[in-house]
PDB file of C-alpha atoms in Angstrom:
ATOM      1  CA  MET A  29       0.076   0.048  -0.048  1.00 39.00           C
ATOM      2  CA  ALA A  30       2.826   2.357   0.399  1.00 40.00           C
ATOM      3  CA  ASP A  31       3.718   4.706  -2.378  1.00 40.00           C
ATOM      4  CA  THR A  32       7.164   4.258  -4.372  1.00 38.00           C
ATOM      5  CA  ALA A  33       8.300   7.442  -2.998  1.00 40.00           C
ATOM      6  CA  THR A  34       8.059   5.809   0.510  1.00 41.00           C
ATOM      7  CA  THR A  35       9.190   2.345  -0.506  1.00 44.00           C
ATOM      8  CA  ALA A  36      11.932   3.398  -2.854  1.00 44.00           C
ATOM      9  CA  SER A  37      13.166   5.943  -0.164  1.00 42.00           C
ATOM     10  CA  ALA A  38      13.112   3.103   2.494  1.00 43.00           C
ATOM     11  CA  ALA A  39      15.296   1.193   0.055  1.00 45.00           C
ATOM     12  CA  ALA A  40      17.693   3.971  -0.086  1.00 42.00           C
ATOM     13  CA  ALA A  41      17.768   4.288   3.672  1.00 42.00           C
ATOM     14  CA  SER A  42      18.315   0.611   4.120  1.00 46.00           C
ATOM     15  CA  ALA A  43      21.269   0.670   1.570  1.00 43.00           C
ATOM     16  CA  ALA A  44      22.864   3.519   3.669  1.00 41.00           C
ATOM     17  CA  ASN A  45      22.236   1.369   6.757  1.00 45.00           C
ATOM     18  CA  ALA A  46      23.125  -2.066   5.385  1.00 43.00           C
ATOM     19  CA  SER A  47      23.702  -4.766   7.560  1.00 43.00           C
ATOM     20  CA  SER A  48      25.211  -8.210   6.976  1.00 42.00           C
ATOM     21  CA  ASP A  49      22.101 -10.133   8.283  1.00 49.00           C
ATOM     22  CA  ALA A  50      19.460  -8.476   6.170  1.00 49.00           C
ATOM     23  CA  PRO A  51      17.019 -11.110   4.503  1.00 53.00           C
ATOM     24  CA  PRO A  52      17.635 -12.042   0.798  1.00 51.00           C
ATOM     25  CA  PHE A  53      15.553  -9.802  -1.539  1.00 51.00           C
ATOM     26  CA  GLN A  54      12.480 -11.138  -3.291  1.00 52.00           C
ATOM     27  CA  LEU A  55      10.917  -9.114  -5.970  1.00 52.00           C
ATOM     28  CA  GLY A  56       7.347  -7.936  -4.896  1.00 53.00           C
ATOM     29  CA  LYS A  57       7.717  -9.379  -1.376  1.00 62.00           C
ATOM     30  CA  PRO A  58       8.146  -7.865   1.872  1.00 65.00           C
ATOM     31  CA  ARG A  59      11.505  -7.715   3.617  1.00 71.00           C
ATOM     32  CA  PHE A  60      10.321  -9.544   6.570  1.00 74.00           C
ATOM     33  CA  GLN A  61       7.919 -12.639   7.009  1.00 76.00           C
ATOM     34  CA  GLN A  62       4.378 -11.551   7.250  1.00 78.00           C
ATOM     35  CA  THR A  63       3.122 -14.810   9.030  1.00 77.00           C
ATOM     36  CA  SER A  64       4.262 -13.224  12.444  1.00 82.00           C
ATOM     37  CA  PHE A  65       3.432 -10.271  14.335  1.00 81.00           C
ATOM     38  CA  TYR A  66       6.916  -9.348  14.852  1.00 83.00           C
ATOM     39  CA  GLY A  67       7.616  -9.869  11.035  1.00 84.00           C
ATOM     40  CA  ARG A  68       4.721  -7.443  10.046  1.00 86.00           C
ATOM     41  CA  PHE A  69       6.137  -4.995  12.836  1.00 84.00           C
ATOM     42  CA  ARG A  70       9.451  -4.759  11.291  1.00 83.00           C
ATOM     43  CA  HIS A  71       8.061  -4.445   7.873  1.00 79.00           C
ATOM     44  CA  PHE A  72       5.734  -1.499   8.850  1.00 80.00           C
ATOM     45  CA  LEU A  73       8.505   0.147  10.848  1.00 81.00           C
ATOM     46  CA  ASP A  74      10.241   0.425   7.532  1.00 78.00           C
ATOM     47  CA  ILE A  75       7.262   1.850   5.776  1.00 76.00           C
ATOM     48  CA  ILE A  76       6.444   4.586   8.506  1.00 78.00           C
ATOM     49  CA  ASP A  77      10.178   5.485   9.022  1.00 77.00           C
ATOM     50  CA  PRO A  78       9.975   9.494   8.890  1.00 78.00           C
ATOM     51  CA  ARG A  79      13.725   9.348   7.827  1.00 74.00           C
ATOM     52  CA  THR A  80      12.646   8.224   4.482  1.00 70.00           C
ATOM     53  CA  LEU A  81      10.644  11.913   4.186  1.00 70.00           C
ATOM     54  CA  PHE A  82      14.239  13.630   3.631  1.00 67.00           C
ATOM     55  CA  VAL A  83      15.656  11.184   1.064  1.00 67.00           C
ATOM     56  CA  THR A  84      16.783  13.236  -1.847  1.00 65.00           C
ATOM     57  CA  GLU A  85      15.072  13.047  -5.404  1.00 66.00           C
ATOM     58  CA  ARG A  86      18.323  11.740  -7.003  1.00 72.00           C
ATOM     59  CA  ARG A  87      18.572   9.013  -4.344  1.00 70.00           C
ATOM     60  CA  LEU A  88      14.944   8.227  -4.936  1.00 65.00           C
ATOM     61  CA  ARG A  89      15.525   7.843  -8.611  1.00 70.00           C
ATOM     62  CA  GLU A  90      18.612   5.650  -8.072  1.00 69.00           C
ATOM     63  CA  ALA A  91      16.488   3.305  -5.871  1.00 66.00           C
ATOM     64  CA  VAL A  92      13.717   3.094  -8.639  1.00 66.00           C
ATOM     65  CA  GLN A  93      16.434   2.426 -11.375  1.00 69.00           C
ATOM     66  CA  LEU A  94      17.814  -0.333  -8.921  1.00 67.00           C
ATOM     67  CA  LEU A  95      14.646  -2.195  -9.046  1.00 64.00           C
ATOM     68  CA  GLU A  96      14.335  -1.541 -12.878  1.00 67.00           C
ATOM     69  CA  ASP A  97      17.895  -3.156 -13.248  1.00 66.00           C
ATOM     70  CA  TYR A  98      16.859  -6.190 -10.974  1.00 60.00           C
ATOM     71  CA  LYS A  99      13.714  -6.691 -13.052  1.00 62.00           C
ATOM     72  CA  HIS A 100      15.785  -6.760 -16.415  1.00 63.00           C
ATOM     73  CA  GLY A 101      18.572  -8.976 -15.043  1.00 63.00           C
ATOM     74  CA  THR A 102      20.964  -6.071 -15.413  1.00 65.00           C
ATOM     75  CA  LEU A 103      21.750  -5.488 -11.713  1.00 57.00           C
ATOM     76  CA  ARG A 104      25.612  -4.051 -11.589  1.00 61.00           C
ATOM     77  CA  PRO A 105      28.217  -6.365  -9.984  1.00 58.00           C
ATOM     78  CA  GLY A 106      28.490  -5.611  -6.272  1.00 54.00           C
ATOM     79  CA  VAL A 107      25.145  -4.601  -5.360  1.00 51.00           C
ATOM     80  CA  THR A 108      23.920  -6.469  -2.152  1.00 46.00           C
ATOM     81  CA  ASN A 109      20.714  -7.822  -0.917  1.00 44.00           C
ATOM     82  CA  GLU A 110      20.526  -4.823   1.497  1.00 42.00           C
ATOM     83  CA  GLN A 111      20.528  -2.534  -1.343  1.00 40.00           C
ATOM     84  CA  ALA A 112      18.002  -4.130  -3.257  1.00 38.00           C
ATOM     85  CA  ILE A 113      14.984  -4.398  -0.881  1.00 32.00           C
ATOM     86  CA  LEU A 114      12.365  -2.268  -2.202  1.00 33.00           C
ATOM     87  CA  HIS A 115       8.535  -2.460  -1.833  1.00 32.00           C
ATOM     88  CA  PRO A 116       7.194  -0.418  -4.778  1.00 36.00           C
ATOM     89  CA  ASP A 117       3.298   0.121  -5.446  1.00 38.00           C
ATOM     90  CA  THR A 118       3.321   2.829  -7.923  1.00 48.00           C
ATOM     91  CA  ASN A 119       5.574   5.128  -9.889  1.00 56.00           C
ATOM     92  CA  GLU A 120       3.952   8.220  -8.582  1.00 63.00           C
ATOM     93  CA  LYS A 121       5.391  10.402  -5.677  1.00 69.00           C
ATOM     94  CA  ILE A 122       2.840  11.016  -3.016  1.00 74.00           C
ATOM     95  CA  PHE A 123       2.526  14.425  -1.507  1.00 77.00           C
ATOM     96  CA  MET A 124       4.807  14.351   1.715  1.00 80.00           C
ATOM     97  CA  PRO A 125       2.169  14.840   4.431  1.00 83.00           C
ATOM     98  CA  PHE A 126      -0.030  11.987   2.996  1.00 83.00           C
ATOM     99  CA  ARG A 127       2.564   9.355   2.891  1.00 80.00           C
ATOM    100  CA  MET A 128       2.613   6.482   5.582  1.00 77.00           C
ATOM    101  CA  SER A 129       5.987   7.769   6.583  1.00 81.00           C
ATOM    102  CA  GLY A 130       4.602  11.388   7.218  1.00 85.00           C
ATOM    103  CA  TYR A 131       1.481  10.059   8.905  1.00 86.00           C
ATOM    104  CA  ILE A 132       3.202  10.373  12.521  1.00 88.00           C
ATOM    105  CA  PRO A 133       5.085  13.791  12.184  1.00 90.00           C
ATOM    106  CA  PHE A 134       2.180  15.398  10.344  1.00 91.00           C
ATOM    107  CA  GLY A 135      -0.671  13.785  12.351  1.00 91.00           C
ATOM    108  CA  THR A 136       0.775  14.450  15.967  1.00 92.00           C
ATOM    109  CA  PRO A 137       0.058  18.235  15.790  1.00 94.00           C
ATOM    110  CA  ILE A 138      -3.588  17.124  14.877  1.00 93.00           C
ATOM    111  CA  VAL A 139      -3.637  14.824  17.944  1.00 92.00           C
ATOM    112  CA  VAL A 140      -2.334  17.414  20.050  1.00 92.00           C
ATOM    113  CA  GLY A 141      -5.152  19.711  19.008  1.00 93.00           C
ATOM    114  CA  LEU A 142      -7.779  16.958  19.655  1.00 91.00           C
ATOM    115  CA  LEU A 143      -6.579  16.681  23.118  1.00 89.00           C
ATOM    116  CA  LEU A 144      -6.405  20.252  24.265  1.00 87.00           C
ATOM    117  CA  PRO A 145      -8.302  20.769  27.275  1.00 80.00           C
ATOM    118  CA  ASN A 146     -11.330  23.318  27.812  1.00 79.00           C
ATOM    119  CA  GLN A 147     -12.461  22.863  24.034  1.00 83.00           C
ATOM    120  CA  THR A 148     -14.924  24.974  22.823  1.00 86.00           C
ATOM    121  CA  LEU A 149     -17.642  24.045  20.039  1.00 89.00           C
ATOM    122  CA  ALA A 150     -15.686  25.729  17.242  1.00 92.00           C
ATOM    123  CA  SER A 151     -12.356  24.110  18.142  1.00 92.00           C
ATOM    124  CA  THR A 152     -14.015  20.685  18.673  1.00 90.00           C
ATOM    125  CA  VAL A 153     -15.482  20.924  15.123  1.00 92.00           C
ATOM    126  CA  PHE A 154     -12.234  22.220  13.592  1.00 95.00           C
ATOM    127  CA  TRP A 155      -9.953  19.642  15.279  1.00 93.00           C
ATOM    128  CA  GLN A 156     -12.364  16.762  14.144  1.00 92.00           C
ATOM    129  CA  TRP A 157     -12.643  18.156  10.597  1.00 93.00           C
ATOM    130  CA  LEU A 158      -8.959  18.353  10.426  1.00 94.00           C
ATOM    131  CA  ASN A 159      -8.123  14.980  11.657  1.00 91.00           C
ATOM    132  CA  GLN A 160     -10.813  13.193   9.186  1.00 89.00           C
ATOM    133  CA  SER A 161      -9.541  15.664   6.264  1.00 90.00           C
ATOM    134  CA  HIS A 162      -5.835  14.377   7.005  1.00 90.00           C
ATOM    135  CA  ASN A 163      -6.958  10.597   7.410  1.00 85.00           C
ATOM    136  CA  ALA A 164      -9.051  10.796   4.100  1.00 83.00           C
ATOM    137  CA  CYS A 165      -6.138  11.928   2.261  1.00 85.00           C
ATOM    138  CA  VAL A 166      -3.733   9.534   3.651  1.00 81.00           C
ATOM    139  CA  ASN A 167      -6.298   6.853   2.517  1.00 75.00           C
ATOM    140  CA  TYR A 168      -6.911   8.208  -0.880  1.00 75.00           C
ATOM    141  CA  ALA A 169      -3.134   8.631  -1.540  1.00 75.00           C
ATOM    142  CA  ASN A 170      -2.287   5.000  -0.481  1.00 66.00           C
ATOM    143  CA  ARG A 171      -5.452   3.643  -1.985  1.00 63.00           C
ATOM    144  CA  ASN A 172      -4.949   0.377  -4.169  1.00 55.00           C
ATOM    145  CA  ALA A 173      -4.276   1.670  -7.428  1.00 53.00           C
ATOM    146  CA  THR A 174      -4.690  -1.542  -9.406  1.00 51.00           C
ATOM    147  CA  LYS A 175      -8.527  -1.176  -9.108  1.00 56.00           C
ATOM    148  CA  PRO A 176      -9.748   2.488  -9.962  1.00 63.00           C
ATOM    149  CA  SER A 177     -12.228   3.780  -7.380  1.00 68.00           C
ATOM    150  CA  PRO A 178     -14.526   6.548  -8.251  1.00 76.00           C
ATOM    151  CA  VAL A 179     -13.875  10.015  -6.571  1.00 79.00           C
ATOM    152  CA  SER A 180     -17.621   9.855  -5.357  1.00 82.00           C
ATOM    153  CA  LYS A 181     -16.677   7.139  -3.044  1.00 78.00           C
ATOM    154  CA  PHE A 182     -13.966   8.815  -1.641  1.00 80.00           C
ATOM    155  CA  ILE A 183     -16.331  12.155  -1.162  1.00 86.00           C
ATOM    156  CA  GLN A 184     -18.829   9.876   0.174  1.00 83.00           C
ATOM    157  CA  GLY A 185     -16.495   8.256   2.791  1.00 82.00           C
ATOM    158  CA  TYR A 186     -14.993  11.526   3.823  1.00 88.00           C
ATOM    159  CA  LEU A 187     -18.284  13.403   4.418  1.00 90.00           C
ATOM    160  CA  GLY A 188     -19.651  10.468   6.524  1.00 87.00           C
ATOM    161  CA  ALA A 189     -16.480  10.464   8.511  1.00 87.00           C
ATOM    162  CA  VAL A 190     -16.476  14.193   9.322  1.00 90.00           C
ATOM    163  CA  ILE A 191     -20.227  14.338  10.086  1.00 91.00           C
ATOM    164  CA  SER A 192     -20.054  11.310  12.273  1.00 88.00           C
ATOM    165  CA  ALA A 193     -16.884  12.361  14.172  1.00 89.00           C
ATOM    166  CA  VAL A 194     -18.085  16.132  14.785  1.00 90.00           C
ATOM    167  CA  SER A 195     -21.669  14.853  15.890  1.00 91.00           C
ATOM    168  CA  ILE A 196     -20.580  12.387  18.510  1.00 90.00           C
ATOM    169  CA  ALA A 197     -17.663  14.703  19.762  1.00 89.00           C
ATOM    170  CA  VAL A 198     -20.102  17.562  20.160  1.00 88.00           C
ATOM    171  CA  GLY A 199     -22.874  15.356  21.428  1.00 90.00           C
ATOM    172  CA  LEU A 200     -20.650  13.992  24.061  1.00 86.00           C
ATOM    173  CA  ASN A 201     -19.279  17.237  25.044  1.00 83.00           C
ATOM    174  CA  VAL A 202     -22.804  18.638  25.468  1.00 85.00           C
ATOM    175  CA  LEU A 203     -23.875  15.722  27.587  1.00 85.00           C
ATOM    176  CA  VAL A 204     -20.732  15.909  30.109  1.00 80.00           C
ATOM    177  CA  GLN A 205     -21.376  19.674  30.348  1.00 76.00           C
ATOM    178  CA  LYS A 206     -25.146  19.084  31.282  1.00 80.00           C
ATOM    179  CA  ALA A 207     -24.000  16.285  33.831  1.00 76.00           C
ATOM    180  CA  ASN A 208     -24.470  18.088  37.175  1.00 73.00           C
ATOM    181  CA  LYS A 209     -23.013  14.951  39.173  1.00 77.00           C
ATOM    182  CA  PHE A 210     -19.638  15.711  37.916  1.00 78.00           C
ATOM    183  CA  THR A 211     -17.282  18.001  39.718  1.00 80.00           C
ATOM    184  CA  PRO A 212     -15.318  20.407  37.303  1.00 79.00           C
ATOM    185  CA  ALA A 213     -12.138  18.513  37.632  1.00 77.00           C
ATOM    186  CA  THR A 214     -13.987  15.259  36.867  1.00 80.00           C
ATOM    187  CA  ARG A 215     -15.787  16.858  33.767  1.00 78.00           C
ATOM    188  CA  LEU A 216     -12.534  18.048  32.413  1.00 76.00           C
ATOM    189  CA  LEU A 217     -10.813  14.828  32.643  1.00 78.00           C
ATOM    190  CA  ILE A 218     -14.024  13.207  31.057  1.00 83.00           C
ATOM    191  CA  GLN A 219     -13.881  15.587  28.243  1.00 82.00           C
ATOM    192  CA  ARG A 220     -10.250  14.692  27.503  1.00 83.00           C
ATOM    193  CA  PHE A 221     -11.605  11.043  26.501  1.00 86.00           C
ATOM    194  CA  VAL A 222     -14.115  12.378  24.160  1.00 87.00           C
ATOM    195  CA  PRO A 223     -12.032  12.521  21.038  1.00 90.00           C
ATOM    196  CA  PHE A 224     -11.416   8.575  21.278  1.00 90.00           C
ATOM    197  CA  PRO A 225     -15.110   7.320  20.619  1.00 90.00           C
ATOM    198  CA  ALA A 226     -15.573  10.003  17.871  1.00 89.00           C
ATOM    199  CA  VAL A 227     -12.570   9.181  15.995  1.00 90.00           C
ATOM    200  CA  ALA A 228     -13.025   5.537  16.237  1.00 89.00           C
ATOM    201  CA  SER A 229     -16.612   5.550  15.037  1.00 87.00           C
ATOM    202  CA  ALA A 230     -15.560   8.003  12.154  1.00 86.00           C
ATOM    203  CA  ASN A 231     -12.954   5.776  11.062  1.00 84.00           C
ATOM    204  CA  ILE A 232     -15.328   2.665  10.935  1.00 86.00           C
ATOM    205  CA  CYS A 233     -17.750   4.760   9.056  1.00 83.00           C
ATOM    206  CA  ASN A 234     -14.954   5.863   6.701  1.00 79.00           C
ATOM    207  CA  VAL A 235     -14.147   2.319   5.994  1.00 81.00           C
ATOM    208  CA  VAL A 236     -17.429   0.993   5.437  1.00 82.00           C
ATOM    209  CA  LEU A 237     -18.447   3.821   3.058  1.00 80.00           C
ATOM    210  CA  MET A 238     -15.317   3.946   1.007  1.00 76.00           C
ATOM    211  CA  ARG A 239     -15.184   0.278   0.514  1.00 79.00           C
ATOM    212  CA  TYR A 240     -18.774  -0.565   0.585  1.00 79.00           C
ATOM    213  CA  GLY A 241     -18.430  -1.628  -3.192  1.00 79.00           C
ATOM    214  CA  GLU A 242     -16.143  -4.508  -2.111  1.00 81.00           C
ATOM    215  CA  LEU A 243     -19.023  -5.970  -0.270  1.00 84.00           C
ATOM    216  CA  GLU A 244     -21.308  -5.878  -3.282  1.00 83.00           C
ATOM    217  CA  GLU A 245     -18.835  -6.939  -5.617  1.00 84.00           C
ATOM    218  CA  GLY A 246     -16.286  -9.072  -3.801  1.00 87.00           C
ATOM    219  CA  ILE A 247     -12.582  -8.880  -3.781  1.00 87.00           C
ATOM    220  CA  ASP A 248     -10.175 -11.223  -5.614  1.00 87.00           C
ATOM    221  CA  VAL A 249      -8.683 -14.266  -3.810  1.00 90.00           C
ATOM    222  CA  LEU A 250      -5.497 -16.067  -4.862  1.00 88.00           C
ATOM    223  CA  ASP A 251      -4.416 -19.654  -4.465  1.00 87.00           C
ATOM    224  CA  SER A 252      -1.029 -20.594  -3.021  1.00 80.00           C
ATOM    225  CA  ASP A 253       0.848 -19.974  -6.553  1.00 81.00           C
ATOM    226  CA  GLY A 254      -0.734 -16.464  -6.902  1.00 81.00           C
ATOM    227  CA  ASN A 255      -3.410 -17.418  -9.385  1.00 86.00           C
ATOM    228  CA  LEU A 256      -6.731 -15.649  -9.430  1.00 88.00           C
ATOM    229  CA  VAL A 257      -9.536 -17.958  -8.154  1.00 90.00           C
ATOM    230  CA  GLY A 258     -12.371 -15.636  -8.247  1.00 89.00           C
ATOM    231  CA  SER A 259     -14.297 -12.753  -6.386  1.00 88.00           C
ATOM    232  CA  SER A 260     -15.504 -13.437  -2.807  1.00 90.00           C
ATOM    233  CA  LYS A 261     -17.987 -11.294  -1.070  1.00 91.00           C
ATOM    234  CA  ILE A 262     -17.283 -13.310   2.210  1.00 93.00           C
ATOM    235  CA  ALA A 263     -13.611 -12.451   1.865  1.00 91.00           C
ATOM    236  CA  ALA A 264     -14.719  -8.811   1.386  1.00 89.00           C
ATOM    237  CA  ARG A 265     -16.468  -8.879   4.612  1.00 91.00           C
ATOM    238  CA  HIS A 266     -13.524 -10.445   6.438  1.00 91.00           C
ATOM    239  CA  ALA A 267     -11.201  -7.776   4.950  1.00 89.00           C
ATOM    240  CA  LEU A 268     -13.559  -4.841   6.108  1.00 88.00           C
ATOM    241  CA  LEU A 269     -13.793  -6.438   9.431  1.00 90.00           C
ATOM    242  CA  GLU A 270     -10.072  -6.709   9.946  1.00 90.00           C
ATOM    243  CA  THR A 271      -9.539  -3.096   8.488  1.00 87.00           C
ATOM    244  CA  ALA A 272     -12.144  -1.683  10.886  1.00 87.00           C
ATOM    245  CA  LEU A 273     -10.835  -3.276  13.886  1.00 90.00           C
ATOM    246  CA  THR A 274      -7.406  -1.914  12.987  1.00 89.00           C
ATOM    247  CA  ARG A 275      -9.060   1.563  12.657  1.00 86.00           C
ATOM    248  CA  VAL A 276     -10.375   1.146  16.312  1.00 90.00           C
ATOM    249  CA  VAL A 277      -7.082   0.146  17.775  1.00 91.00           C
ATOM    250  CA  LEU A 278      -5.002   2.710  16.092  1.00 89.00           C
ATOM    251  CA  PRO A 279      -6.759   5.756  18.035  1.00 91.00           C
ATOM    252  CA  MET A 280      -6.873   4.026  21.392  1.00 91.00           C
ATOM    253  CA  PRO A 281      -3.385   4.511  22.589  1.00 91.00           C
ATOM    254  CA  ILE A 282      -3.159   7.893  20.696  1.00 90.00           C
ATOM    255  CA  LEU A 283      -6.122   9.364  22.246  1.00 91.00           C
ATOM    256  CA  VAL A 284      -6.405   7.562  25.475  1.00 90.00           C
ATOM    257  CA  LEU A 285      -2.713   7.200  26.926  1.00 91.00           C
ATOM    258  CA  PRO A 286      -1.867  10.845  26.670  1.00 92.00           C
ATOM    259  CA  PRO A 287      -4.815  12.198  28.784  1.00 90.00           C
ATOM    260  CA  ILE A 288      -3.914   9.637  31.335  1.00 91.00           C
ATOM    261  CA  VAL A 289      -0.331  10.494  31.446  1.00 93.00           C
ATOM    262  CA  MET A 290      -0.906  14.235  31.378  1.00 91.00           C
ATOM    263  CA  SER A 291      -3.344  13.943  34.246  1.00 88.00           C
ATOM    264  CA  MET A 292      -0.492  12.703  36.217  1.00 91.00           C
ATOM    265  CA  LEU A 293       2.077  15.105  35.004  1.00 93.00           C
ATOM    266  CA  GLU A 294      -0.049  18.143  35.456  1.00 90.00           C
ATOM    267  CA  LYS A 295       0.266  17.333  39.393  1.00 90.00           C
ATOM    268  CA  THR A 296       3.897  17.404  39.368  1.00 93.00           C
ATOM    269  CA  SER A 297       5.729  20.590  40.873  1.00 93.00           C
ATOM    270  CA  LEU A 298       7.699  21.165  37.588  1.00 91.00           C
ATOM    271  CA  LEU A 299       4.571  21.556  35.477  1.00 91.00           C
ATOM    272  CA  GLN A 300       2.596  23.396  38.196  1.00 91.00           C
ATOM    273  CA  ALA A 301       5.388  25.963  38.478  1.00 92.00           C
ATOM    274  CA  ARG A 302       5.914  26.211  34.727  1.00 91.00           C
ATOM    275  CA  PRO A 303       2.659  26.141  33.140  1.00 89.00           C
ATOM    276  CA  ARG A 304       4.046  27.027  29.598  1.00 91.00           C
ATOM    277  CA  LEU A 305       5.697  23.511  29.593  1.00 92.00           C
ATOM    278  CA  LEU A 306       2.204  21.958  29.463  1.00 91.00           C
ATOM    279  CA  LEU A 307       1.852  22.023  25.618  1.00 92.00           C
ATOM    280  CA  PRO A 308       5.169  21.068  24.754  1.00 93.00           C
ATOM    281  CA  VAL A 309       5.269  18.032  27.175  1.00 94.00           C
ATOM    282  CA  GLN A 310       1.802  17.039  25.809  1.00 93.00           C
ATOM    283  CA  SER A 311       3.249  17.069  22.420  1.00 93.00           C
ATOM    284  CA  LEU A 312       6.034  14.781  23.336  1.00 94.00           C
ATOM    285  CA  VAL A 313       3.500  12.464  24.980  1.00 94.00           C
ATOM    286  CA  CYS A 314       1.161  12.485  21.871  1.00 93.00           C
ATOM    287  CA  LEU A 315       4.244  11.750  19.512  1.00 92.00           C
ATOM    288  CA  ALA A 316       5.482   8.869  21.499  1.00 93.00           C
ATOM    289  CA  ALA A 317       1.968   7.308  21.845  1.00 92.00           C
ATOM    290  CA  PHE A 318       1.571   7.748  18.054  1.00 91.00           C
ATOM    291  CA  GLY A 319       4.734   6.396  17.231  1.00 89.00           C
ATOM    292  CA  LEU A 320       3.925   3.326  19.298  1.00 88.00           C
ATOM    293  CA  ALA A 321       0.376   2.905  18.346  1.00 90.00           C
ATOM    294  CA  LEU A 322       0.789   2.926  14.579  1.00 88.00           C
ATOM    295  CA  PRO A 323       3.017   0.044  13.829  1.00 89.00           C
ATOM    296  CA  LEU A 324       1.379  -2.040  16.277  1.00 89.00           C
ATOM    297  CA  ALA A 325      -2.158  -1.447  15.062  1.00 89.00           C
ATOM    298  CA  ILE A 326      -1.306  -2.061  11.403  1.00 86.00           C
ATOM    299  CA  SER A 327       0.451  -5.205  12.237  1.00 89.00           C
ATOM    300  CA  LEU A 328      -2.481  -6.889  13.906  1.00 89.00           C
ATOM    301  CA  PHE A 329      -3.439  -8.459  10.624  1.00 87.00           C
ATOM    302  CA  PRO A 330      -1.296  -9.556   7.565  1.00 86.00           C
ATOM    303  CA  GLN A 331      -1.499  -7.238   4.417  1.00 80.00           C
ATOM    304  CA  MET A 332      -2.431 -10.554   2.539  1.00 82.00           C
ATOM    305  CA  SER A 333      -4.662 -12.327   4.760  1.00 86.00           C
ATOM    306  CA  GLU A 334      -5.350 -16.144   4.485  1.00 89.00           C
ATOM    307  CA  ILE A 335      -8.638 -18.020   4.651  1.00 91.00           C
ATOM    308  CA  GLU A 336      -9.900 -21.505   4.109  1.00 92.00           C
ATOM    309  CA  THR A 337     -11.666 -22.109   0.855  1.00 90.00           C
ATOM    310  CA  SER A 338     -14.426 -24.031   2.977  1.00 90.00           C
ATOM    311  CA  GLN A 339     -15.526 -20.629   4.357  1.00 92.00           C
ATOM    312  CA  LEU A 340     -16.147 -19.096   1.110  1.00 92.00           C
ATOM    313  CA  GLU A 341     -18.761 -19.250  -1.599  1.00 92.00           C
ATOM    314  CA  PRO A 342     -19.258 -22.834  -3.053  1.00 91.00           C
ATOM    315  CA  GLU A 343     -18.090 -21.619  -6.679  1.00 91.00           C
ATOM    316  CA  ILE A 344     -14.724 -20.374  -4.907  1.00 89.00           C
ATOM    317  CA  ALA A 345     -14.203 -23.724  -3.258  1.00 87.00           C
ATOM    318  CA  GLN A 346     -14.873 -25.726  -6.535  1.00 87.00           C
ATOM    319  CA  ALA A 347     -12.560 -23.330  -8.498  1.00 88.00           C
ATOM    320  CA  THR A 348      -9.254 -24.468  -6.790  1.00 88.00           C
ATOM    321  CA  SER A 349      -7.742 -27.563  -5.077  1.00 86.00           C
ATOM    322  CA  SER A 350      -5.955 -25.166  -2.344  1.00 87.00           C
ATOM    323  CA  ARG A 351      -7.137 -25.651   1.111  1.00 89.00           C
ATOM    324  CA  THR A 352      -6.738 -21.851   1.593  1.00 91.00           C
ATOM    325  CA  VAL A 353      -6.604 -18.698  -0.472  1.00 92.00           C
ATOM    326  CA  VAL A 354      -5.249 -15.171   0.322  1.00 89.00           C
ATOM    327  CA  TYR A 355      -6.798 -11.636  -0.201  1.00 88.00           C
ATOM    328  CA  ASN A 356      -5.615  -8.179  -0.003  1.00 83.00           C
ATOM    329  CA  LYS A 357      -6.830  -6.713   3.360  1.00 81.00           C
ATOM    330  CA  GLY A 358      -6.153  -3.229   2.419  1.00 73.00           C
ATOM    331  CA  LEU A 359      -5.019  -0.314   4.873  1.00 67.00           C
TER     332      LEU A 359
END
């Protein structure tokens, strides 16, 4: 799902930091085994590495040329496996804030805004809108380019996510404000957790609306040799469920851990004596939570998930002798 700008840059970065124990290069396959959580975690650490944002255009083109040389069997002598580890998806360069490697550095300021205390109605709407706009652009920029998706689906998913996020966040804030049983301190603490259910619900809404066509048409399933077996609606349901679970897990540490940590840090003498440090400290806490949550969440399920043919439509089971087939889960 990563763009060539990200993957080729990652290849250039790994070439600069080559190690003797790097796994052998296999064209079109991830660097690390995807059957284990640890392998997927290592793979996505490469994909989201922010250092790849600063790889020069010249180095990027060299990495892409290295891939082309490998494809045509003209790889120059002396090129190692480490230098040839590439994961290209498209030859288009994605705008920096919308790359997977830019998700954390460009998304952290938005998370900080979502978690600011004493939110007004206007600030709540603004930060929820900005967050869903950034998510939608990242989703669209890293979409599966092999199957064209109409822009109307993107707009539909975007509007659904924004409306659901803003509605839930505003509604919960109003309920908390009207709750007379809470002390001001308790009310403030509860308000800090409001962004999580709003963002999690909006993420699910975004996935379902933008990928609803897969439920109607099905998604491709492949046998163990990579041959197309057919199109399965059941596999599509599994793919959307796995993706939706990822989207719920992802904001959990990002929007739940910082309020807990900050509620404790704010009681320390250091921050009480220096209130100007509150925002920088909260930014660092959010950055750490984001950096932890993103690779963990997207590593929960393999990109290419496996399912037994007996669980799929009869025509799929009859079309192959393989006991299992695989499908692209998507981001």
